[in-house]
Coordinates of C-alpha atoms in Angstrom, one line a residue:
L1 CA 32.7 156.3 -80.8
R2 CA 30.2 153.5 -80.5
R3 CA 29.6 153.6 -84.3
I4 CA 33.3 153.4 -85.0
T5 CA 33.9 150.4 -82.6
A6 CA 30.8 148.6 -84.0
R7 CA 32.0 149.0 -87.6
V8 CA 35.5 147.9 -86.6
A9 CA 34.2 144.8 -84.7
G10 CA 32.1 143.9 -87.8
A11 CA 35.0 144.3 -90.2
A12 CA 37.5 142.3 -88.2
A13 CA 37.6 138.8 -89.6
D14 CA 40.7 137.0 -88.1
P15 CA 40.8 137.4 -84.3
P16 CA 38.2 135.6 -82.2
A17 CA 35.3 137.8 -81.0
A18 CA 36.5 137.8 -77.5
R19 CA 39.9 139.1 -78.5
V20 CA 38.2 141.8 -80.6
Q21 CA 36.1 142.9 -77.6
Q22 CA 39.1 142.9 -75.3
F23 CA 41.0 145.1 -77.8
L24 CA 38.1 147.5 -78.2
G25 CA 37.8 147.8 -74.4
D26 CA 41.5 148.2 -73.8
M27 CA 42.3 150.9 -76.3
P28 CA 41.7 154.6 -75.3
D29 CA 39.0 156.7 -77.0
R30 CA 41.6 158.8 -78.7
Y31 CA 42.9 155.8 -80.6
F32 CA 39.5 155.2 -82.2
L33 CA 38.9 158.9 -82.9
G34 CA 42.4 159.5 -84.4
T35 CA 43.1 156.3 -86.3
D36 CA 41.6 155.4 -89.6
E37 CA 39.1 152.5 -89.3
D38 CA 40.9 150.4 -92.0
A39 CA 44.1 150.8 -89.9
I40 CA 42.3 149.7 -86.7
V41 CA 41.0 146.6 -88.6
H42 CA 44.6 145.9 -89.8
H43 CA 45.9 146.2 -86.2
L44 CA 43.4 143.6 -85.2
E45 CA 44.6 141.3 -88.0
L46 CA 48.1 141.7 -86.7
I47 CA 46.9 140.7 -83.3
G48 CA 45.3 137.6 -84.9
A49 CA 48.6 136.8 -86.6
M50 CA 50.5 136.6 -83.2
D51 CA 49.3 133.0 -82.9
G52 CA 51.3 132.3 -79.7
T53 CA 54.3 134.4 -80.6
P54 CA 55.3 137.3 -78.3
L55 CA 55.7 139.9 -81.0
V56 CA 54.5 140.8 -84.5
S57 CA 55.9 143.8 -86.3
E58 CA 55.4 145.4 -89.7
V59 CA 57.0 148.3 -91.6
R60 CA 55.0 150.2 -94.2
H61 CA 56.9 152.8 -96.4
H62 CA 55.1 155.8 -97.7
P63 CA 57.6 157.4 -100.0
D64 CA 55.1 159.9 -101.4
R65 CA 54.6 161.3 -97.9
E66 CA 58.3 160.8 -97.0
F67 CA 57.9 158.6 -93.9
S68 CA 57.8 155.0 -92.9
E69 CA 55.4 153.5 -90.3
L70 CA 56.5 150.8 -87.8
I71 CA 53.8 148.8 -86.2
V72 CA 54.7 146.7 -83.1
V73 CA 52.2 144.4 -81.5
T74 CA 53.2 142.9 -78.2
G75 CA 52.2 142.7 -74.6
D76 CA 52.6 146.0 -72.8
R77 CA 54.7 146.7 -69.8
P78 CA 56.0 149.9 -68.1
G79 CA 58.6 151.7 -70.1
L80 CA 58.2 149.6 -73.3
F81 CA 57.2 152.5 -75.6
A82 CA 60.2 154.6 -74.3
Q83 CA 62.5 151.7 -74.8
L84 CA 61.3 151.1 -78.4
T85 CA 61.5 154.8 -79.4
G86 CA 64.8 155.2 -77.7
V87 CA 66.3 152.4 -79.9
L88 CA 64.9 154.1 -83.0
L89 CA 66.3 157.5 -81.9
A90 CA 69.7 156.0 -81.2
H91 CA 69.8 154.8 -84.8
G92 CA 69.1 158.3 -86.1
M93 CA 65.4 157.9 -86.8
N94 CA 62.8 160.6 -86.2
V95 CA 59.8 159.4 -84.1
L96 CA 56.6 161.2 -84.5

């Protein structure tokens, strides 16, 4: 886990070092153990892109694997994940 977070911190270019360290401290161990390091660095880049806005989102389509990925970066609050997934389900999307 220490090696993963050290490599991610070294690869992150956009966000300030303090923001990177806060992100690394806030995320649970399972995130780092179950998420590709390039994806983690990309998530940090999205955090850097917030630049004062309350939300950054991105959709990545993977037609060869028959799914799309929705990334939402915003401040957390109780019930937010349930609300986001509920909206997606209401529109007939599968959430995995």
